[in-house]
Amino acid sequence: MSQLSHARYGKDNIRLYKVHRDAANGTQSVTEMTICTLLEGGIETSYTEADNSVIVATDTQKQTCYILAKENPVTPPELFAAIIGNHFIETYKHIHKAHVRIITHRWTRLTVDGKPHPHSFFRDGEEIRVVEAVAQEGEGISIQSGIEKLLVLKSTGSAFHGFNRDEYTRLPETWDRILSTEVECGWQWKTFARLQDVQAVASRFDAAWEAARQITLDTFAKDSSPSVQNTMYKMCDQILAAVPLVESASYSLPNKHYFEIDLSWHKGLKNTGKDAEVYAPQSNPNGLIQCTVTRKGKSKL
């Protein structure tokens, strides 16, 4: 005998663009998103008995996102994700949990003739802002915000030495190295009891994103890093201090390696150690360092 243990379904890769036109000053602002919705609840018969009557069609979910975007602000994305999730659990009594993931793509206003252009933009990198909201009947709304695909590099100011050595260790110690990574950072908000509670603090979401991003960049640049582990802990600690409504902060940082190239075979050319100037960027394998930092009183390792 078998039974359905878990099920959810939805619409992925919903592309959405919204323009806001300010009639007062003639400027326009744009937002482009990719949305994923996943629903849970009393849907088991659609799997076990071919009962489609309990299915809120994935196309319906897509159209709902478009309609809600017309009727509501789409920024900050934390609020819009909460609006979408709350809609599904309030509209359909058999849907008890809605997962909403929103990726916001970068469009930065162009500067033309020394002034911000009123309606022209450019994409200045692949960095994305990510939000995941879960609206659950009787449990409130949980929200995690984040930054992904933020590529950073510094050519000095990083070391790695004093690590464990045994018969399997070949890596040499270094007191000066290139440090590069693609930042994946997230922060978990305290659970909101109702949509109205999310709306009440809507202005704090953008401020938190700006603070987390600046903390990440400043700490990466300024820290004389003894290890990725220590640097990322400092970043998490500062985010918790800067945003009181956040319960935890986390990072996942892959090493982007740059290896010295020994050119001594060509006429004794020096290109290692203090003479290194030409490097070979590496793709993989790579180190991957992760951590989550919570406020004291939360679960420990």
CSV table of C-alpha atoms in Angstrom, one decimal:
chain,number,residue,atom,x,y,z
A,1,MET,CA,0.0,0.0,0.0
A,2,SER,CA,1.1,3.6,-0.7
A,3,GLN,CA,0.0,7.0,0.3
A,4,LEU,CA,0.6,10.6,-0.8
A,5,SER,CA,3.0,12.1,1.7
A,6,HIS,CA,3.5,15.5,0.3
A,7,ALA,CA,2.3,17.6,-2.6
A,8,ARG,CA,2.4,21.1,-3.9
A,9,TYR,CA,2.1,22.6,-7.4
A,10,GLY,CA,2.1,26.0,-9.1
A,11,LYS,CA,3.4,28.2,-11.8
A,12,ASP,CA,7.1,28.9,-12.3
A,13,ASN,CA,8.9,31.5,-14.3
A,14,ILE,CA,6.1,34.0,-14.4
A,15,ARG,CA,7.6,37.1,-16.1
A,16,LEU,CA,6.2,40.4,-15.0
A,17,TYR,CA,7.1,44.0,-15.8
A,18,LYS,CA,5.4,47.0,-14.3
A,19,VAL,CA,5.9,50.7,-15.1
A,20,HIS,CA,5.0,53.5,-12.7
A,21,ARG,CA,4.4,56.9,-14.4
A,22,ASP,CA,4.8,60.0,-12.3
A,23,ALA,CA,2.6,62.7,-13.9
A,24,ALA,CA,3.9,65.3,-11.5
A,25,ASN,CA,7.5,65.3,-12.8
A,26,GLY,CA,7.2,63.3,-16.0
A,27,THR,CA,9.5,60.4,-14.9
A,28,GLN,CA,8.8,56.7,-15.1
A,29,SER,CA,10.1,53.9,-12.9
A,30,VAL,CA,10.2,50.2,-13.9
A,31,THR,CA,10.2,46.9,-12.1
A,32,GLU,CA,10.9,43.5,-13.8
A,33,MET,CA,10.3,40.3,-11.9
A,34,THR,CA,10.2,36.5,-12.2
A,35,ILE,CA,7.7,34.8,-9.9
A,36,CYS,CA,7.1,31.3,-8.8
A,37,THR,CA,3.9,30.2,-6.9
A,38,LEU,CA,3.4,26.9,-5.2
A,39,LEU,CA,0.2,25.9,-3.4
A,40,GLU,CA,-0.5,23.2,-0.7
A,41,GLY,CA,-3.7,22.1,1.0
A,42,GLY,CA,-6.6,19.8,0.3
A,43,ILE,CA,-5.3,18.8,-3.1
A,44,GLU,CA,-4.5,15.1,-2.5
A,45,THR,CA,-7.5,13.8,-4.5
A,46,SER,CA,-6.2,15.5,-7.7
A,47,TYR,CA,-3.2,13.1,-7.4
A,48,THR,CA,-4.9,9.9,-6.0
A,49,GLU,CA,-8.4,10.1,-7.6
A,50,ALA,CA,-7.9,12.3,-10.7
A,51,ASP,CA,-10.2,14.9,-9.1
A,52,ASN,CA,-9.3,18.1,-10.9
A,53,SER,CA,-11.9,20.1,-9.1
A,54,VAL,CA,-9.5,20.9,-6.3
A,55,ILE,CA,-6.8,22.3,-8.6
A,56,VAL,CA,-6.4,26.0,-8.9
A,57,ALA,CA,-5.0,25.9,-12.4
A,58,THR,CA,-1.4,27.1,-12.8
A,59,ASP,CA,-2.6,29.5,-15.5
A,60,THR,CA,-5.0,31.0,-12.9
A,61,GLN,CA,-2.1,31.5,-10.6
A,62,LYS,CA,-0.2,33.3,-13.4
A,63,GLN,CA,-3.2,35.6,-14.2
A,64,THR,CA,-3.7,36.2,-10.5
A,65,CYS,CA,-0.2,37.6,-10.3
A,66,TYR,CA,-0.8,40.0,-13.2
A,67,ILE,CA,-4.1,41.2,-11.7
A,68,LEU,CA,-2.6,41.7,-8.3
A,69,ALA,CA,0.3,43.6,-9.8
A,70,LYS,CA,-2.2,46.0,-11.5
A,71,GLU,CA,-4.2,46.5,-8.2
A,72,ASN,CA,-1.2,46.7,-5.8
A,73,PRO,CA,2.3,48.0,-5.6
A,74,VAL,CA,4.9,45.5,-6.6
A,75,THR,CA,7.6,47.2,-4.5
A,76,PRO,CA,9.0,46.3,-2.1
A,77,PRO,CA,8.9,42.7,-3.4
A,78,GLU,CA,8.5,41.4,0.2
A,79,LEU,CA,5.1,43.1,0.4
A,80,PHE,CA,4.0,41.9,-3.1
A,81,ALA,CA,5.0,38.3,-2.3
A,82,ALA,CA,2.9,38.5,0.9
A,83,ILE,CA,0.0,39.9,-1.0
A,84,ILE,CA,0.1,37.1,-3.5
A,85,GLY,CA,0.4,34.4,-0.9
A,86,ASN,CA,-2.3,35.8,1.3
A,87,HIS,CA,-4.6,36.0,-1.7
A,88,PHE,CA,-4.4,32.3,-2.4
A,89,ILE,CA,-5.1,31.1,1.2
A,90,GLU,CA,-7.9,33.6,1.7
A,91,THR,CA,-9.6,33.1,-1.7
A,92,TYR,CA,-9.5,29.2,-1.8
A,93,LYS,CA,-10.6,27.6,1.4
A,94,HIS,CA,-8.9,24.3,0.6
A,95,ILE,CA,-5.5,26.0,0.0
A,96,HIS,CA,-3.8,26.2,3.4
A,97,LYS,CA,-0.2,27.2,2.4
A,98,ALA,CA,1.2,29.3,-0.5
A,99,HIS,CA,4.8,29.7,-1.3
A,100,VAL,CA,5.8,32.7,-3.4
A,101,ARG,CA,9.3,33.4,-4.7
A,102,ILE,CA,10.1,36.6,-6.5
A,103,ILE,CA,13.3,37.5,-8.3
A,104,THR,CA,13.7,41.2,-9.0
A,105,HIS,CA,16.0,42.0,-12.0
A,106,ARG,CA,18.2,45.1,-12.1
A,107,TRP,CA,17.2,48.1,-14.2
A,108,THR,CA,19.3,51.2,-13.3
A,109,ARG,CA,18.4,54.6,-14.5
A,110,LEU,CA,20.6,56.0,-17.2
A,111,THR,CA,22.5,59.3,-16.7
A,112,VAL,CA,22.4,61.4,-19.9
A,113,ASP,CA,24.1,64.8,-20.1
A,114,GLY,CA,24.9,64.6,-16.4
A,115,LYS,CA,21.2,64.1,-15.4
A,116,PRO,CA,19.1,61.1,-14.6
A,117,HIS,CA,17.1,60.2,-17.7
A,118,PRO,CA,13.3,60.2,-17.1
A,119,HIS,CA,12.5,56.8,-18.8
A,120,SER,CA,15.7,55.0,-19.9
A,121,PHE,CA,17.5,52.3,-18.0
A,122,PHE,CA,20.4,49.8,-18.3
A,123,ARG,CA,21.1,46.4,-16.7
A,124,ASP,CA,24.4,46.9,-14.7
A,125,GLY,CA,25.1,43.3,-13.8
A,126,GLU,CA,23.4,40.0,-13.1
A,127,GLU,CA,22.8,40.6,-9.4
A,128,ILE,CA,19.3,39.8,-8.3
A,129,ARG,CA,17.1,40.6,-5.3
A,130,VAL,CA,15.3,37.5,-4.1
A,131,VAL,CA,12.3,37.2,-1.8
A,132,GLU,CA,10.6,34.0,-0.6
A,133,ALA,CA,7.3,34.4,1.3
A,134,VAL,CA,5.2,31.6,2.8
A,135,ALA,CA,1.6,32.4,3.8
A,136,GLN,CA,0.1,29.6,5.9
A,137,GLU,CA,-3.4,29.4,7.3
A,138,GLY,CA,-3.3,30.0,11.1
A,139,GLU,CA,0.5,30.5,11.1
A,140,GLY,CA,1.0,33.9,9.5
A,141,ILE,CA,3.4,35.0,6.9
A,142,SER,CA,7.1,34.2,6.9
A,143,ILE,CA,9.5,36.1,4.7
A,144,GLN,CA,13.1,35.7,3.7
A,145,SER,CA,14.9,38.3,1.7
A,146,GLY,CA,18.2,38.0,-0.1
A,147,ILE,CA,20.8,39.0,-2.6
A,148,GLU,CA,22.2,36.6,-5.2
A,149,LYS,CA,24.7,36.7,-8.1
A,150,LEU,CA,26.6,39.7,-6.7
A,151,LEU,CA,30.1,39.0,-8.0
A,152,VAL,CA,33.0,40.7,-6.0
A,153,LEU,CA,36.8,40.5,-6.1
A,154,LYS,CA,39.7,42.1,-4.3
A,155,SER,CA,43.2,41.7,-5.5
A,156,THR,CA,44.8,41.7,-2.0
A,157,GLY,CA,43.8,41.9,1.7
A,158,SER,CA,43.0,38.2,2.1
A,159,ALA,CA,45.0,35.5,3.8
A,160,PHE,CA,44.5,31.8,4.7
A,161,HIS,CA,47.0,30.1,7.0
A,162,GLY,CA,47.0,28.2,10.3
A,163,PHE,CA,44.5,25.6,9.0
A,164,ASN,CA,44.6,21.9,9.9
A,165,ARG,CA,47.4,20.0,8.2
A,166,ASP,CA,47.8,16.3,7.9
A,167,GLU,CA,48.9,13.6,5.4
A,168,TYR,CA,46.1,14.6,3.0
A,169,THR,CA,47.0,18.3,2.9
A,170,ARG,CA,48.8,19.8,0.0
A,171,LEU,CA,47.5,23.4,0.0
A,172,PRO,CA,50.2,25.9,0.9
A,173,GLU,CA,49.5,28.6,3.4
A,174,THR,CA,49.2,32.2,2.1
A,175,TRP,CA,49.3,35.6,3.7
A,176,ASP,CA,48.2,37.5,0.6
A,177,ARG,CA,45.8,36.2,-2.0
A,178,ILE,CA,43.1,37.2,-4.4
A,179,LEU,CA,39.6,36.9,-2.9
A,180,SER,CA,36.6,36.6,-5.2
A,181,THR,CA,33.1,35.2,-4.7
A,182,GLU,CA,29.6,35.3,-5.9
A,183,VAL,CA,27.5,36.5,-3.0
A,184,GLU,CA,24.4,34.7,-1.9
A,185,CYS,CA,23.1,36.4,1.2
A,186,GLY,CA,19.7,36.0,3.0
A,187,TRP,CA,18.0,37.3,6.0
A,188,GLN,CA,14.9,35.8,7.7
A,189,TRP,CA,12.3,38.2,9.1
A,190,LYS,CA,10.3,37.6,12.2
A,191,THR,CA,7.0,35.9,11.3
A,192,PHE,CA,4.1,38.3,10.6
A,193,ALA,CA,0.7,37.4,12.0
A,194,ARG,CA,-1.3,39.1,9.2
A,195,LEU,CA,-0.8,40.8,5.9
A,196,GLN,CA,-1.6,44.1,7.6
A,197,ASP,CA,1.5,43.6,9.7
A,198,VAL,CA,3.6,43.3,6.6
A,199,GLN,CA,2.1,46.4,5.2
A,200,ALA,CA,2.8,48.3,8.4
A,201,VAL,CA,6.6,47.8,8.0
A,202,ALA,CA,6.8,48.0,4.2
A,203,SER,CA,9.3,50.8,4.2
A,204,ARG,CA,11.7,48.7,6.2
A,205,PHE,CA,12.2,46.1,3.5
A,206,ASP,CA,14.1,48.3,1.0
A,207,ALA,CA,16.1,49.9,3.8
A,208,ALA,CA,17.1,46.4,5.0
A,209,TRP,CA,18.2,45.3,1.5
A,210,GLU,CA,20.2,48.5,1.1
A,211,ALA,CA,21.9,47.9,4.5
A,212,ALA,CA,22.6,44.3,3.9
A,213,ARG,CA,24.1,45.0,0.5
A,214,GLN,CA,26.3,47.9,1.8
A,215,ILE,CA,27.4,45.8,4.8
A,216,THR,CA,28.4,43.0,2.4
A,217,LEU,CA,30.4,45.3,0.1
A,218,ASP,CA,32.0,47.4,2.8
A,219,THR,CA,33.0,44.4,4.9
A,220,PHE,CA,34.4,42.5,1.9
A,221,ALA,CA,36.5,45.5,0.9
A,222,LYS,CA,37.7,46.7,4.3
A,223,ASP,CA,38.2,43.5,6.2
A,224,SER,CA,41.7,42.1,6.3
A,225,SER,CA,40.3,38.7,5.9
A,226,PRO,CA,41.9,35.7,7.7
A,227,SER,CA,39.3,33.4,6.1
A,228,VAL,CA,36.0,33.5,4.3
A,229,GLN,CA,34.4,32.0,7.4
A,230,ASN,CA,35.4,34.9,9.6
A,231,THR,CA,34.5,37.6,7.1
A,232,MET,CA,31.1,36.2,6.4
A,233,TYR,CA,30.4,35.9,10.2
A,234,LYS,CA,31.2,39.6,10.6
A,235,MET,CA,28.7,40.4,7.8
A,236,CYS,CA,25.9,38.4,9.4
A,237,ASP,CA,26.5,40.0,12.8
A,238,GLN,CA,26.3,43.5,11.3
A,239,ILE,CA,23.0,42.7,9.5
A,240,LEU,CA,21.4,41.5,12.7
A,241,ALA,CA,22.5,44.7,14.4
A,242,ALA,CA,21.2,46.9,11.6
A,243,VAL,CA,17.8,45.3,11.1
A,244,PRO,CA,16.0,44.6,14.4
A,245,LEU,CA,13.1,42.7,12.7
A,246,VAL,CA,15.5,40.1,11.3
A,247,GLU,CA,15.9,36.9,13.2
A,248,SER,CA,18.8,35.4,11.2
A,249,ALA,CA,21.3,36.1,8.5
A,250,SER,CA,23.1,33.7,6.2
A,251,TYR,CA,25.7,33.6,3.5
A,252,SER,CA,26.8,31.1,0.9
A,253,LEU,CA,30.1,32.1,-0.7
A,254,PRO,CA,31.9,30.0,-3.3
A,255,ASN,CA,35.6,30.7,-3.8
A,256,LYS,CA,36.4,32.0,-7.3
A,257,HIS,CA,40.0,30.9,-7.5
A,258,TYR,CA,42.8,32.7,-9.3
A,259,PHE,CA,46.0,30.7,-9.6
A,260,GLU,CA,49.5,32.0,-10.1
A,261,ILE,CA,51.2,30.9,-13.4
A,262,ASP,CA,54.8,29.8,-13.1
A,263,LEU,CA,56.5,31.4,-16.1
A,264,SER,CA,60.1,30.6,-15.0
A,265,TRP,CA,60.4,28.1,-17.9
A,266,HIS,CA,60.5,31.1,-20.2
A,267,LYS,CA,63.9,32.9,-19.7
A,268,GLY,CA,63.5,32.8,-16.0
A,269,LEU,CA,60.5,35.1,-16.0
A,270,LYS,CA,59.3,35.7,-12.4
A,271,ASN,CA,55.6,35.5,-11.9
A,272,THR,CA,55.0,33.8,-8.5
A,273,GLY,CA,54.8,35.1,-4.9
A,274,LYS,CA,55.5,38.8,-4.7
A,275,ASP,CA,56.2,38.9,-8.4
A,276,ALA,CA,52.9,37.4,-9.5
A,277,GLU,CA,50.9,39.6,-11.9
A,278,VAL,CA,49.4,37.2,-14.4
A,279,TYR,CA,46.9,34.6,-13.0
A,280,ALA,CA,44.7,31.9,-14.4
A,281,PRO,CA,41.0,32.2,-13.4
A,282,GLN,CA,39.6,28.8,-12.4
A,283,SER,CA,36.0,27.5,-12.7
A,284,ASN,CA,35.9,24.4,-10.5
A,285,PRO,CA,36.3,22.6,-8.2
A,286,ASN,CA,35.9,25.4,-5.7
A,287,GLY,CA,35.6,26.0,-2.0
A,288,LEU,CA,32.0,26.6,-0.8
A,289,ILE,CA,31.6,28.3,2.6
A,290,GLN,CA,28.2,28.7,4.3
A,291,CYS,CA,26.9,29.9,7.7
A,292,THR,CA,23.7,31.1,9.4
A,293,VAL,CA,23.9,33.5,12.4
A,294,THR,CA,20.9,34.0,14.7
A,295,ARG,CA,20.2,36.1,17.7
A,296,LYS,CA,21.3,34.7,21.0
A,297,GLY,CA,18.7,32.3,22.4
A,298,LYS,CA,18.1,30.6,19.0
A,299,SER,CA,19.2,27.1,18.2
A,300,LYS,CA,23.0,26.4,18.3
A,301,LEU,CA,25.3,24.2,16.2
